[in-house]
PDB file of C-alpha atoms in Angstrom:
ATOM      1  CA  MET A   1      36.211  -7.010 -31.574  1.00 41.00           C
ATOM      2  CA  ALA A   2      36.264  -9.299 -28.594  1.00 43.00           C
ATOM      3  CA  GLU A   3      33.165 -10.172 -26.978  1.00 48.00           C
ATOM      4  CA  PRO A   4      32.589  -8.894 -23.315  1.00 46.00           C
ATOM      5  CA  GLN A   5      33.394 -11.331 -20.890  1.00 53.00           C
ATOM      6  CA  SER A   6      30.839  -9.995 -18.279  1.00 72.00           C
ATOM      7  CA  TRP A   7      27.506  -8.311 -18.365  1.00 78.00           C
ATOM      8  CA  LEU A   8      25.083  -6.340 -16.165  1.00 85.00           C
ATOM      9  CA  GLN A   9      21.567  -7.950 -15.960  1.00 85.00           C
ATOM     10  CA  ILE A  10      18.779  -5.437 -15.883  1.00 90.00           C
ATOM     11  CA  ALA A  11      15.222  -6.924 -14.777  1.00 91.00           C
ATOM     12  CA  LEU A  12      11.772  -5.628 -14.028  1.00 91.00           C
ATOM     13  CA  GLU A  13       8.658  -7.731 -13.101  1.00 91.00           C
ATOM     14  CA  VAL A  14       5.740  -5.925 -14.314  1.00 90.00           C
ATOM     15  CA  GLU A  15       2.246  -6.479 -15.238  1.00 85.00           C
ATOM     16  CA  PRO A  16       1.409  -8.048 -18.492  1.00 81.00           C
ATOM     17  CA  GLU A  17       0.106  -4.979 -20.168  1.00 78.00           C
ATOM     18  CA  LEU A  18       3.302  -3.040 -19.568  1.00 84.00           C
ATOM     19  CA  ALA A  19       5.853  -5.827 -20.468  1.00 84.00           C
ATOM     20  CA  GLU A  20       5.995  -5.181 -24.273  1.00 80.00           C
ATOM     21  CA  ALA A  21       6.462  -1.420 -23.880  1.00 85.00           C
ATOM     22  CA  VAL A  22       9.237  -1.885 -21.212  1.00 89.00           C
ATOM     23  CA  ALA A  23      10.679  -4.463 -23.381  1.00 85.00           C
ATOM     24  CA  GLU A  24      10.916  -2.248 -26.496  1.00 82.00           C
ATOM     25  CA  ALA A  25      12.329   0.600 -24.494  1.00 86.00           C
ATOM     26  CA  LEU A  26      15.308  -1.287 -23.370  1.00 88.00           C
ATOM     27  CA  ALA A  27      15.802  -3.159 -26.529  1.00 82.00           C
ATOM     28  CA  ARG A  28      16.721   0.225 -28.292  1.00 83.00           C
ATOM     29  CA  TYR A  29      20.117   0.143 -26.046  1.00 85.00           C
ATOM     30  CA  LEU A  30      20.805  -3.562 -25.806  1.00 81.00           C
ATOM     31  CA  PRO A  31      22.764  -5.344 -28.555  1.00 65.00           C
ATOM     32  CA  ASP A  32      21.561  -8.686 -27.652  1.00 65.00           C
ATOM     33  CA  GLY A  33      17.745  -8.322 -27.443  1.00 65.00           C
ATOM     34  CA  VAL A  34      15.738  -8.635 -24.428  1.00 77.00           C
ATOM     35  CA  ALA A  35      13.559 -11.397 -22.885  1.00 76.00           C
ATOM     36  CA  LEU A  36       9.981 -11.728 -21.816  1.00 74.00           C
ATOM     37  CA  GLU A  37      10.047 -14.423 -19.152  1.00 72.00           C
ATOM     38  CA  SER A  38       6.610 -15.675 -17.713  1.00 66.00           C
ATOM     39  CA  THR A  39       6.407 -16.061 -13.800  1.00 55.00           C
ATOM     40  CA  ALA A  40       4.014 -18.654 -14.518  1.00 46.00           C
ATOM     41  CA  ILE A  41       2.284 -20.584 -17.310  1.00 43.00           C
ATOM     42  CA  GLU A  42      -1.089 -22.407 -17.684  1.00 44.00           C
ATOM     43  CA  ALA A  43      -0.524 -25.209 -19.812  1.00 41.00           C
ATOM     44  CA  SER A  44      -2.441 -28.135 -21.359  1.00 39.00           C
ATOM     45  CA  ASP A  45      -1.271 -31.605 -21.720  1.00 35.00           C
ATOM     46  CA  GLU A  46      -0.064 -30.837 -25.177  1.00 38.00           C
ATOM     47  CA  ASP A  47       2.120 -27.969 -23.772  1.00 36.00           C
ATOM     48  CA  GLU A  48       0.188 -25.313 -25.303  1.00 37.00           C
ATOM     49  CA  GLY A  49      -0.358 -22.506 -22.725  1.00 41.00           C
ATOM     50  CA  ARG A  50      -0.895 -18.924 -22.046  1.00 48.00           C
ATOM     51  CA  ALA A  51       1.400 -16.629 -19.556  1.00 47.00           C
ATOM     52  CA  THR A  52      -0.391 -15.715 -16.301  1.00 54.00           C
ATOM     53  CA  GLY A  53       0.525 -13.242 -13.683  1.00 64.00           C
ATOM     54  CA  PRO A  54       3.398 -10.768 -13.911  1.00 82.00           C
ATOM     55  CA  LEU A  55       5.997 -10.858 -16.639  1.00 85.00           C
ATOM     56  CA  ARG A  56       9.815 -10.476 -16.074  1.00 86.00           C
ATOM     57  CA  VAL A  57      11.567  -8.195 -18.545  1.00 88.00           C
ATOM     58  CA  ILE A  58      15.088  -9.102 -18.576  1.00 87.00           C
ATOM     59  CA  GLY A  59      18.096  -7.624 -20.658  1.00 85.00           C
ATOM     60  CA  TYR A  60      21.818  -7.672 -20.513  1.00 82.00           C
ATOM     61  CA  ILE A  61      24.136  -4.688 -20.986  1.00 85.00           C
ATOM     62  CA  PRO A  62      27.851  -5.397 -21.809  1.00 82.00           C
ATOM     63  CA  VAL A  63      30.266  -4.237 -19.246  1.00 82.00           C
ATOM     64  CA  ASP A  64      32.440  -1.964 -20.931  1.00 83.00           C
ATOM     65  CA  ALA A  65      33.304   1.639 -21.725  1.00 83.00           C
ATOM     66  CA  GLN A  66      29.802   2.754 -22.612  1.00 86.00           C
ATOM     67  CA  LEU A  67      27.930   0.856 -19.546  1.00 89.00           C
ATOM     68  CA  GLU A  68      27.030   3.875 -17.730  1.00 90.00           C
ATOM     69  CA  HIS A  69      26.179   5.705 -20.740  1.00 89.00           C
ATOM     70  CA  THR A  70      23.782   2.969 -21.933  1.00 90.00           C
ATOM     71  CA  ARG A  71      22.284   2.683 -18.195  1.00 90.00           C
ATOM     72  CA  LEU A  72      21.444   6.499 -18.279  1.00 91.00           C
ATOM     73  CA  HIS A  73      19.656   6.016 -21.661  1.00 91.00           C
ATOM     74  CA  ILE A  74      17.608   3.039 -20.301  1.00 92.00           C
ATOM     75  CA  GLN A  75      16.680   5.001 -16.983  1.00 91.00           C
ATOM     76  CA  GLN A  76      15.558   8.017 -19.315  1.00 90.00           C
ATOM     77  CA  ALA A  77      13.454   5.637 -21.257  1.00 89.00           C
ATOM     78  CA  LEU A  78      11.852   3.929 -18.284  1.00 92.00           C
ATOM     79  CA  ARG A  79      11.231   7.297 -16.768  1.00 90.00           C
ATOM     80  CA  TYR A  80       9.241   8.360 -19.564  1.00 86.00           C
ATOM     81  CA  LEU A  81       7.111   5.055 -19.740  1.00 87.00           C
ATOM     82  CA  ALA A  82       6.612   5.910 -15.918  1.00 88.00           C
ATOM     83  CA  LEU A  83       4.837   9.036 -16.822  1.00 84.00           C
ATOM     84  CA  ILE A  84       2.045   6.853 -18.345  1.00 80.00           C
ATOM     85  CA  GLN A  85       1.856   4.020 -15.911  1.00 83.00           C
ATOM     86  CA  PRO A  86       3.957   3.724 -12.744  1.00 87.00           C
ATOM     87  CA  LEU A  87       6.811   1.017 -13.093  1.00 91.00           C
ATOM     88  CA  PRO A  88       8.885  -0.683 -10.368  1.00 91.00           C
ATOM     89  CA  GLU A  89      12.641   0.307 -10.135  1.00 91.00           C
ATOM     90  CA  PRO A  90      14.682  -2.253 -12.272  1.00 92.00           C
ATOM     91  CA  THR A  91      17.409  -4.306 -10.510  1.00 91.00           C
ATOM     92  CA  TYR A  92      20.701  -4.839 -11.608  1.00 90.00           C
ATOM     93  CA  THR A  93      23.044  -8.124 -11.380  1.00 85.00           C
ATOM     94  CA  PRO A  94      26.393  -8.739 -12.448  1.00 83.00           C
ATOM     95  CA  ILE A  95      26.474 -11.867 -14.903  1.00 71.00           C
ATOM     96  CA  GLN A  96      29.845 -13.521 -15.828  1.00 59.00           C
ATOM     97  CA  GLN A  97      28.665 -15.302 -18.858  1.00 53.00           C
ATOM     98  CA  ALA A  98      26.452 -14.345 -21.986  1.00 46.00           C
ATOM     99  CA  ASN A  99      24.817 -17.513 -22.092  1.00 51.00           C
ATOM    100  CA  TRP A 100      21.481 -16.104 -20.859  1.00 47.00           C
ATOM    101  CA  MET A 101      19.595 -16.812 -24.208  1.00 52.00           C
ATOM    102  CA  GLU A 102      19.468 -20.693 -23.738  1.00 55.00           C
ATOM    103  CA  ALA A 103      18.219 -20.207 -20.098  1.00 50.00           C
ATOM    104  CA  TRP A 104      15.346 -18.108 -20.918  1.00 51.00           C
ATOM    105  CA  LYS A 105      14.135 -20.168 -23.898  1.00 59.00           C
ATOM    106  CA  GLN A 106      13.167 -23.033 -21.719  1.00 57.00           C
ATOM    107  CA  HIS A 107      10.310 -20.935 -19.874  1.00 54.00           C
ATOM    108  CA  TYR A 108       8.695 -19.619 -23.326  1.00 63.00           C
ATOM    109  CA  GLN A 109       5.763 -21.786 -24.183  1.00 70.00           C
ATOM    110  CA  PRO A 110       3.308 -21.785 -27.137  1.00 79.00           C
ATOM    111  CA  ILE A 111       0.364 -19.363 -26.813  1.00 82.00           C
ATOM    112  CA  GLU A 112      -3.009 -20.078 -28.417  1.00 86.00           C
ATOM    113  CA  VAL A 113      -4.886 -16.839 -29.780  1.00 90.00           C
ATOM    114  CA  GLY A 114      -8.298 -16.796 -31.038  1.00 89.00           C
ATOM    115  CA  GLU A 115      -9.759 -19.496 -32.524  1.00 90.00           C
ATOM    116  CA  ARG A 116      -6.854 -20.526 -35.120  1.00 92.00           C
ATOM    117  CA  LEU A 117      -3.498 -19.304 -34.319  1.00 92.00           C
ATOM    118  CA  LEU A 118      -0.609 -20.873 -32.332  1.00 89.00           C
ATOM    119  CA  ILE A 119       2.274 -18.215 -31.356  1.00 86.00           C
ATOM    120  CA  LEU A 120       4.985 -20.583 -31.277  1.00 84.00           C
ATOM    121  CA  PRO A 121       8.719 -19.988 -30.173  1.00 79.00           C
ATOM    122  CA  ALA A 122      10.922 -20.214 -33.299  1.00 76.00           C
ATOM    123  CA  TRP A 123      13.059 -23.081 -31.815  1.00 75.00           C
ATOM    124  CA  LEU A 124      10.257 -25.159 -31.229  1.00 73.00           C
ATOM    125  CA  GLU A 125       8.733 -27.825 -33.573  1.00 73.00           C
ATOM    126  CA  ASP A 126       5.234 -27.344 -35.054  1.00 70.00           C
ATOM    127  CA  ALA A 127       2.951 -28.357 -32.172  1.00 67.00           C
ATOM    128  CA  PRO A 128       0.196 -31.002 -33.009  1.00 69.00           C
ATOM    129  CA  GLY A 129      -3.057 -29.839 -33.718  1.00 75.00           C
ATOM    130  CA  GLN A 130      -5.186 -27.729 -36.243  1.00 84.00           C
ATOM    131  CA  ARG A 131      -4.256 -24.324 -35.271  1.00 91.00           C
ATOM    132  CA  LEU A 132      -1.921 -22.090 -37.597  1.00 92.00           C
ATOM    133  CA  PRO A 133       1.535 -21.971 -36.201  1.00 90.00           C
ATOM    134  CA  VAL A 134       3.048 -18.512 -36.135  1.00 91.00           C
ATOM    135  CA  ARG A 135       6.833 -18.654 -35.515  1.00 88.00           C
ATOM    136  CA  ILE A 136       8.211 -15.558 -33.542  1.00 84.00           C
ATOM    137  CA  ASP A 137      11.688 -15.406 -32.104  1.00 78.00           C
ATOM    138  CA  PRO A 138      11.011 -13.722 -29.141  1.00 60.00           C
ATOM    139  CA  GLY A 139      14.701 -12.484 -28.582  1.00 50.00           C
ATOM    140  CA  MET A 140      14.196  -8.792 -29.612  1.00 47.00           C
ATOM    141  CA  ALA A 141      10.935  -8.763 -27.938  1.00 42.00           C
ATOM    142  CA  PHE A 142       9.287  -6.169 -30.498  1.00 46.00           C
ATOM    143  CA  GLY A 143       5.837  -8.212 -30.049  1.00 52.00           C
ATOM    144  CA  THR A 144       5.931 -11.821 -29.102  1.00 56.00           C
ATOM    145  CA  GLY A 145       2.351 -12.464 -28.645  1.00 58.00           C
ATOM    146  CA  VAL A 146       2.393 -12.567 -24.777  1.00 63.00           C
ATOM    147  CA  HIS A 147       1.204  -8.697 -24.447  1.00 74.00           C
ATOM    148  CA  PRO A 148      -2.574  -8.403 -24.269  1.00 82.00           C
ATOM    149  CA  THR A 149      -2.694  -5.794 -27.235  1.00 86.00           C
ATOM    150  CA  THR A 150      -1.054  -8.079 -29.383  1.00 88.00           C
ATOM    151  CA  GLN A 151      -3.364 -11.038 -28.640  1.00 90.00           C
ATOM    152  CA  LEU A 152      -6.291  -8.509 -28.992  1.00 93.00           C
ATOM    153  CA  SER A 153      -4.997  -7.550 -32.327  1.00 95.00           C
ATOM    154  CA  LEU A 154      -4.622 -11.061 -33.552  1.00 95.00           C
ATOM    155  CA  GLN A 155      -7.843 -11.888 -32.408  1.00 95.00           C
ATOM    156  CA  MET A 156      -9.673  -8.865 -34.629  1.00 97.00           C
ATOM    157  CA  ILE A 157      -7.362  -9.734 -37.458  1.00 97.00           C
ATOM    158  CA  GLU A 158      -9.068 -13.074 -37.535  1.00 96.00           C
ATOM    159  CA  ARG A 159     -12.326 -11.843 -37.347  1.00 96.00           C
ATOM    160  CA  TYR A 160     -12.154  -9.144 -39.947  1.00 97.00           C
ATOM    161  CA  LEU A 161      -9.552 -10.472 -42.619  1.00 97.00           C
ATOM    162  CA  GLN A 162     -11.311 -11.451 -45.723  1.00 96.00           C
ATOM    163  CA  PRO A 163      -9.471 -14.092 -47.883  1.00 95.00           C
ATOM    164  CA  GLY A 164      -6.898 -12.401 -50.054  1.00 97.00           C
ATOM    165  CA  ALA A 165      -7.477  -9.103 -48.679  1.00 98.00           C
ATOM    166  CA  ASP A 166      -4.372  -6.771 -48.531  1.00 98.00           C
ATOM    167  CA  LEU A 167      -3.260  -5.455 -45.042  1.00 98.00           C
ATOM    168  CA  ILE A 168      -1.271  -2.437 -43.692  1.00 98.00           C
ATOM    169  CA  ASP A 169       0.234  -2.704 -40.457  1.00 98.00           C
ATOM    170  CA  VAL A 170       1.506   0.727 -39.008  1.00 97.00           C
ATOM    171  CA  GLY A 171       4.030   0.272 -36.196  1.00 93.00           C
ATOM    172  CA  CYS A 172       4.653  -3.378 -37.151  1.00 92.00           C
ATOM    173  CA  GLY A 173       7.283  -4.392 -34.505  1.00 87.00           C
ATOM    174  CA  SER A 174       8.181  -7.982 -34.700  1.00 86.00           C
ATOM    175  CA  GLY A 175       5.908  -8.439 -37.726  1.00 92.00           C
ATOM    176  CA  VAL A 176       3.753 -10.921 -35.818  1.00 92.00           C
ATOM    177  CA  LEU A 177       0.338  -9.238 -37.063  1.00 95.00           C
ATOM    178  CA  SER A 178       1.313  -9.429 -40.604  1.00 97.00           C
ATOM    179  CA  ILE A 179       2.722 -12.968 -40.411  1.00 96.00           C
ATOM    180  CA  ALA A 180      -0.460 -14.066 -38.838  1.00 96.00           C
ATOM    181  CA  ALA A 181      -2.622 -12.320 -41.517  1.00 97.00           C
ATOM    182  CA  ASP A 182      -0.573 -14.342 -44.080  1.00 97.00           C
ATOM    183  CA  LYS A 183      -1.410 -17.658 -42.194  1.00 96.00           C
ATOM    184  CA  LEU A 184      -5.093 -16.625 -42.492  1.00 96.00           C
ATOM    185  CA  GLY A 185      -5.212 -16.029 -46.005  1.00 96.00           C
ATOM    186  CA  ALA A 186      -4.416 -12.370 -46.590  1.00 97.00           C
ATOM    187  CA  GLY A 187      -3.255 -10.828 -49.862  1.00 97.00           C
ATOM    188  CA  CYS A 188      -0.424  -8.313 -49.798  1.00 97.00           C
ATOM    189  CA  LEU A 189       1.177  -7.229 -46.726  1.00 98.00           C
ATOM    190  CA  LEU A 190       3.098  -4.025 -45.690  1.00 98.00           C
ATOM    191  CA  GLY A 191       4.426  -3.450 -42.209  1.00 97.00           C
ATOM    192  CA  VAL A 192       6.242  -0.076 -41.421  1.00 97.00           C
ATOM    193  CA  ASP A 193       7.943   0.944 -38.132  1.00 93.00           C
ATOM    194  CA  ILE A 194      10.393   3.994 -37.146  1.00 89.00           C
ATOM    195  CA  GLU A 195      12.719   1.532 -35.516  1.00 84.00           C
ATOM    196  CA  ASN A 196      15.239   0.065 -37.788  1.00 85.00           C
ATOM    197  CA  ASP A 197      15.792  -2.794 -35.339  1.00 80.00           C
ATOM    198  CA  ALA A 198      12.032  -3.704 -35.392  1.00 83.00           C
ATOM    199  CA  ILE A 199      12.036  -4.020 -39.054  1.00 91.00           C
ATOM    200  CA  GLU A 200      15.071  -6.219 -39.016  1.00 88.00           C
ATOM    201  CA  ASN A 201      13.202  -8.350 -36.414  1.00 86.00           C
ATOM    202  CA  ALA A 202      10.227  -8.296 -38.577  1.00 91.00           C
ATOM    203  CA  ARG A 203      12.137  -9.570 -41.674  1.00 94.00           C
ATOM    204  CA  HIS A 204      13.675 -12.355 -39.717  1.00 91.00           C
ATOM    205  CA  ASN A 205      10.360 -13.512 -38.301  1.00 91.00           C
ATOM    206  CA  ALA A 206       8.900 -13.687 -41.823  1.00 95.00           C
ATOM    207  CA  GLU A 207      11.737 -15.549 -43.009  1.00 94.00           C
ATOM    208  CA  LEU A 208      10.974 -18.240 -40.190  1.00 92.00           C
ATOM    209  CA  ASN A 209       7.666 -18.394 -41.484  1.00 94.00           C
ATOM    210  CA  ALA A 210       8.418 -18.474 -45.118  1.00 94.00           C
ATOM    211  CA  VAL A 211       6.071 -15.406 -45.471  1.00 95.00           C
ATOM    212  CA  GLU A 212       6.367 -12.815 -48.240  1.00 95.00           C
ATOM    213  CA  ALA A 213       5.937  -9.387 -46.953  1.00 96.00           C
ATOM    214  CA  GLU A 214       7.164  -5.709 -47.406  1.00 97.00           C
ATOM    215  CA  PHE A 215       8.870  -4.621 -44.139  1.00 97.00           C
ATOM    216  CA  ALA A 216      10.339  -1.060 -44.115  1.00 97.00           C
ATOM    217  CA  VAL A 217      11.315   1.677 -42.110  1.00 96.00           C
ATOM    218  CA  GLY A 218       8.751   4.183 -42.335  1.00 96.00           C
ATOM    219  CA  SER A 219       5.787   6.311 -41.081  1.00 95.00           C
ATOM    220  CA  LEU A 220       2.047   7.182 -41.789  1.00 97.00           C
ATOM    221  CA  ASP A 221       3.278   9.941 -44.175  1.00 96.00           C
ATOM    222  CA  ASP A 222       5.557   7.894 -46.050  1.00 97.00           C
ATOM    223  CA  ILE A 223       2.507   5.306 -46.799  1.00 98.00           C
ATOM    224  CA  LEU A 224       0.303   8.253 -47.485  1.00 97.00           C
ATOM    225  CA  ALA A 225       2.963   9.493 -49.866  1.00 97.00           C
ATOM    226  CA  GLY A 226       2.795   6.120 -51.885  1.00 96.00           C
ATOM    227  CA  ASN A 227       6.428   5.144 -51.001  1.00 97.00           C
ATOM    228  CA  PHE A 228       5.584   1.475 -50.514  1.00 97.00           C
ATOM    229  CA  ALA A 229       3.801  -1.164 -52.815  1.00 95.00           C
ATOM    230  CA  LEU A 230       0.578  -0.503 -51.070  1.00 97.00           C
ATOM    231  CA  ARG A 231      -1.008   3.075 -50.485  1.00 97.00           C
ATOM    232  CA  GLN A 232      -4.322   1.776 -49.241  1.00 98.00           C
ATOM    233  CA  ALA A 233      -5.860  -1.657 -48.219  1.00 98.00           C
ATOM    234  CA  PRO A 234      -8.869  -3.252 -46.947  1.00 98.00           C
ATOM    235  CA  LEU A 235      -7.898  -3.919 -43.376  1.00 98.00           C
ATOM    236  CA  VAL A 236      -5.376  -1.457 -41.664  1.00 98.00           C
ATOM    237  CA  VAL A 237      -4.000  -2.410 -38.001  1.00 98.00           C
ATOM    238  CA  ALA A 238      -2.111  -0.415 -35.479  1.00 97.00           C
ATOM    239  CA  ASN A 239      -1.064  -1.587 -32.158  1.00 93.00           C
ATOM    240  CA  ILE A 240       0.590   1.426 -30.416  1.00 89.00           C
ATOM    241  CA  LEU A 241       0.067   3.209 -27.453  1.00 84.00           C
ATOM    242  CA  ALA A 242      -3.004   5.365 -27.402  1.00 89.00           C
ATOM    243  CA  PRO A 243      -1.681   9.109 -27.398  1.00 89.00           C
ATOM    244  CA  ILE A 244       0.123   7.941 -30.590  1.00 91.00           C
ATOM    245  CA  LEU A 245      -3.082   6.598 -32.070  1.00 94.00           C
ATOM    246  CA  VAL A 246      -4.606   9.921 -31.579  1.00 95.00           C
ATOM    247  CA  ARG A 247      -1.741  11.683 -33.547  1.00 94.00           C
ATOM    248  CA  LEU A 248      -1.995   9.070 -36.125  1.00 96.00           C
ATOM    249  CA  LEU A 249      -5.865   9.478 -36.649  1.00 97.00           C
ATOM    250  CA  ALA A 250      -5.201  13.454 -36.791  1.00 97.00           C
ATOM    251  CA  GLY A 251      -2.380  12.788 -39.367  1.00 97.00           C
ATOM    252  CA  GLY A 252      -4.650  10.784 -41.945  1.00 97.00           C
ATOM    253  CA  LEU A 253      -4.442   7.354 -40.681  1.00 98.00           C
ATOM    254  CA  ALA A 254      -8.011   6.796 -42.019  1.00 97.00           C
ATOM    255  CA  GLY A 255      -6.821   7.886 -45.521  1.00 97.00           C
ATOM    256  CA  LEU A 256      -4.980   4.199 -45.642  1.00 98.00           C
ATOM    257  CA  LEU A 257      -8.403   2.551 -45.761  1.00 98.00           C
ATOM    258  CA  ALA A 258      -9.699   1.354 -49.323  1.00 97.00           C
ATOM    259  CA  PRO A 259     -13.537   2.024 -49.591  1.00 96.00           C
ATOM    260  CA  GLY A 260     -15.344  -0.356 -47.074  1.00 96.00           C
ATOM    261  CA  GLY A 261     -12.335  -1.053 -45.373  1.00 97.00           C
ATOM    262  CA  ARG A 262     -11.629  -1.832 -41.455  1.00 98.00           C
ATOM    263  CA  LEU A 263      -9.372  -0.080 -39.125  1.00 98.00           C
ATOM    264  CA  LEU A 264      -8.278  -2.150 -35.863  1.00 98.00           C
ATOM    265  CA  LEU A 265      -6.897  -0.462 -33.112  1.00 98.00           C
ATOM    266  CA  SER A 266      -5.142  -1.697 -29.916  1.00 94.00           C
ATOM    267  CA  GLY A 267      -2.759  -0.446 -27.109  1.00 88.00           C
ATOM    268  CA  ILE A 268      -5.594   1.242 -25.630  1.00 91.00           C
ATOM    269  CA  LEU A 269      -6.140   1.430 -21.878  1.00 88.00           C
ATOM    270  CA  ASP A 270      -9.805   1.388 -20.913  1.00 89.00           C
ATOM    271  CA  ARG A 271      -9.563   4.936 -19.404  1.00 89.00           C
ATOM    272  CA  GLN A 272      -8.570   6.100 -22.836  1.00 92.00           C
ATOM    273  CA  HIS A 273     -11.310   5.005 -24.611  1.00 96.00           C
ATOM    274  CA  GLY A 274     -12.951   8.435 -24.922  1.00 96.00           C
ATOM    275  CA  ASP A 275      -9.824   9.965 -26.280  1.00 95.00           C
ATOM    276  CA  ILE A 276      -9.893   7.495 -29.225  1.00 97.00           C
ATOM    277  CA  GLN A 277     -13.632   7.694 -29.709  1.00 97.00           C
ATOM    278  CA  ALA A 278     -13.052  11.468 -29.947  1.00 97.00           C
ATOM    279  CA  ALA A 279     -10.198  11.146 -32.332  1.00 97.00           C
ATOM    280  CA  LEU A 280     -12.178   8.131 -34.467  1.00 98.00           C
ATOM    281  CA  GLN A 281     -15.124  10.848 -34.772  1.00 97.00           C
ATOM    282  CA  ALA A 282     -12.904  13.776 -35.934  1.00 97.00           C
ATOM    283  CA  ALA A 283     -11.393  11.749 -38.589  1.00 97.00           C
ATOM    284  CA  GLY A 284     -14.675  10.601 -40.005  1.00 97.00           C
ATOM    285  CA  LEU A 285     -14.940   7.172 -38.537  1.00 98.00           C
ATOM    286  CA  ARG A 286     -17.151   5.100 -36.488  1.00 97.00           C
ATOM    287  CA  GLU A 287     -16.769   2.390 -33.948  1.00 97.00           C
ATOM    288  CA  ILE A 288     -18.137  -0.900 -34.636  1.00 97.00           C
ATOM    289  CA  GLU A 289     -16.612  -3.225 -31.921  1.00 97.00           C
ATOM    290  CA  VAL A 290     -14.788  -3.260 -28.972  1.00 97.00           C
ATOM    291  CA  VAL A 291     -12.876  -5.928 -27.490  1.00 95.00           C
ATOM    292  CA  GLN A 292     -11.094  -6.122 -23.964  1.00 93.00           C
ATOM    293  CA  MET A 293      -8.286  -8.177 -22.078  1.00 87.00           C
ATOM    294  CA  GLY A 294      -7.731  -6.884 -18.608  1.00 82.00           C
ATOM    295  CA  ASP A 295      -7.122  -3.010 -18.786  1.00 83.00           C
ATOM    296  CA  TRP A 296      -6.543  -3.158 -22.533  1.00 87.00           C
ATOM    297  CA  LEU A 297      -9.118  -2.599 -25.397  1.00 93.00           C
ATOM    298  CA  GLY A 298      -8.771  -3.149 -29.180  1.00 96.00           C
ATOM    299  CA  LEU A 299     -11.527  -1.790 -31.358  1.00 97.00           C
ATOM    300  CA  ALA A 300     -12.723  -1.827 -34.970  1.00 98.00           C
ATOM    301  CA  ALA A 301     -13.845   1.016 -36.802  1.00 98.00           C
ATOM    302  CA  GLU A 302     -15.138   1.900 -40.501  1.00 97.00           C
ATOM    303  CA  THR A 303     -15.958   5.119 -42.479  1.00 95.00           C
ATOM    304  CA  ALA A 304     -18.818   6.765 -40.860  1.00 85.00           C
TER     305      ALA A 304
END
């Protein structure tokens, strides 16, 4: 089949806490992925930096017979997200050439996270210094390290992961959390996600980092049923929107914890903290730490 000769660019400029959720919604319907573009970067002399200010989420819809069908699905997905937090209307711009990937790559810079990690775009050489490089191809935008919830999760993994300890990542997206855990000395790794595209992206990123991990399409119920190599782990992470975390906690998420294990949760707006605390208590867990970045929270919990 011939490649489309023209594309319709869709773009939204949103606050960082919304960017990854918007990108994931778009990526379900766009064959060539989605780009997260920083509107500003704070960088040091070594070109290590972090995104500041709003982020631009950009995708490209092929102009073909399915164009309006695809646009309808995207609009429905964005309307669903807007029920959680308001979103701007997307802008649409006709593009005649599909060479956008090279254009946005030049804007993506390495990001320091925590004390030891460096999220590195896949096409760059390892940056000098002592940080552990985690190579991520952000083309599919299932978790690039830019979003505050991802950074909070990485910081907590760095703090709570014991050398050689196994880790389960529920809703693994790009696989960035499991890959970072491997760099930090984890044992066996399991990442599951209900989206096949996310699993393909996670496996691609694991290969970029020479990381061995089990990434599979699956759910909490599949893990609890023993369908994968790991059934429990000393460290379990879930970086998902708070309403889904509440459902997972009610559905037995605590059952993934090995004796004495820790559960790390992120994707929680500060106004949703009370809902998560109530769900933790109902699941027999107690909160032991809360970390915050902007309006977003991450927390660690253990058996009460």
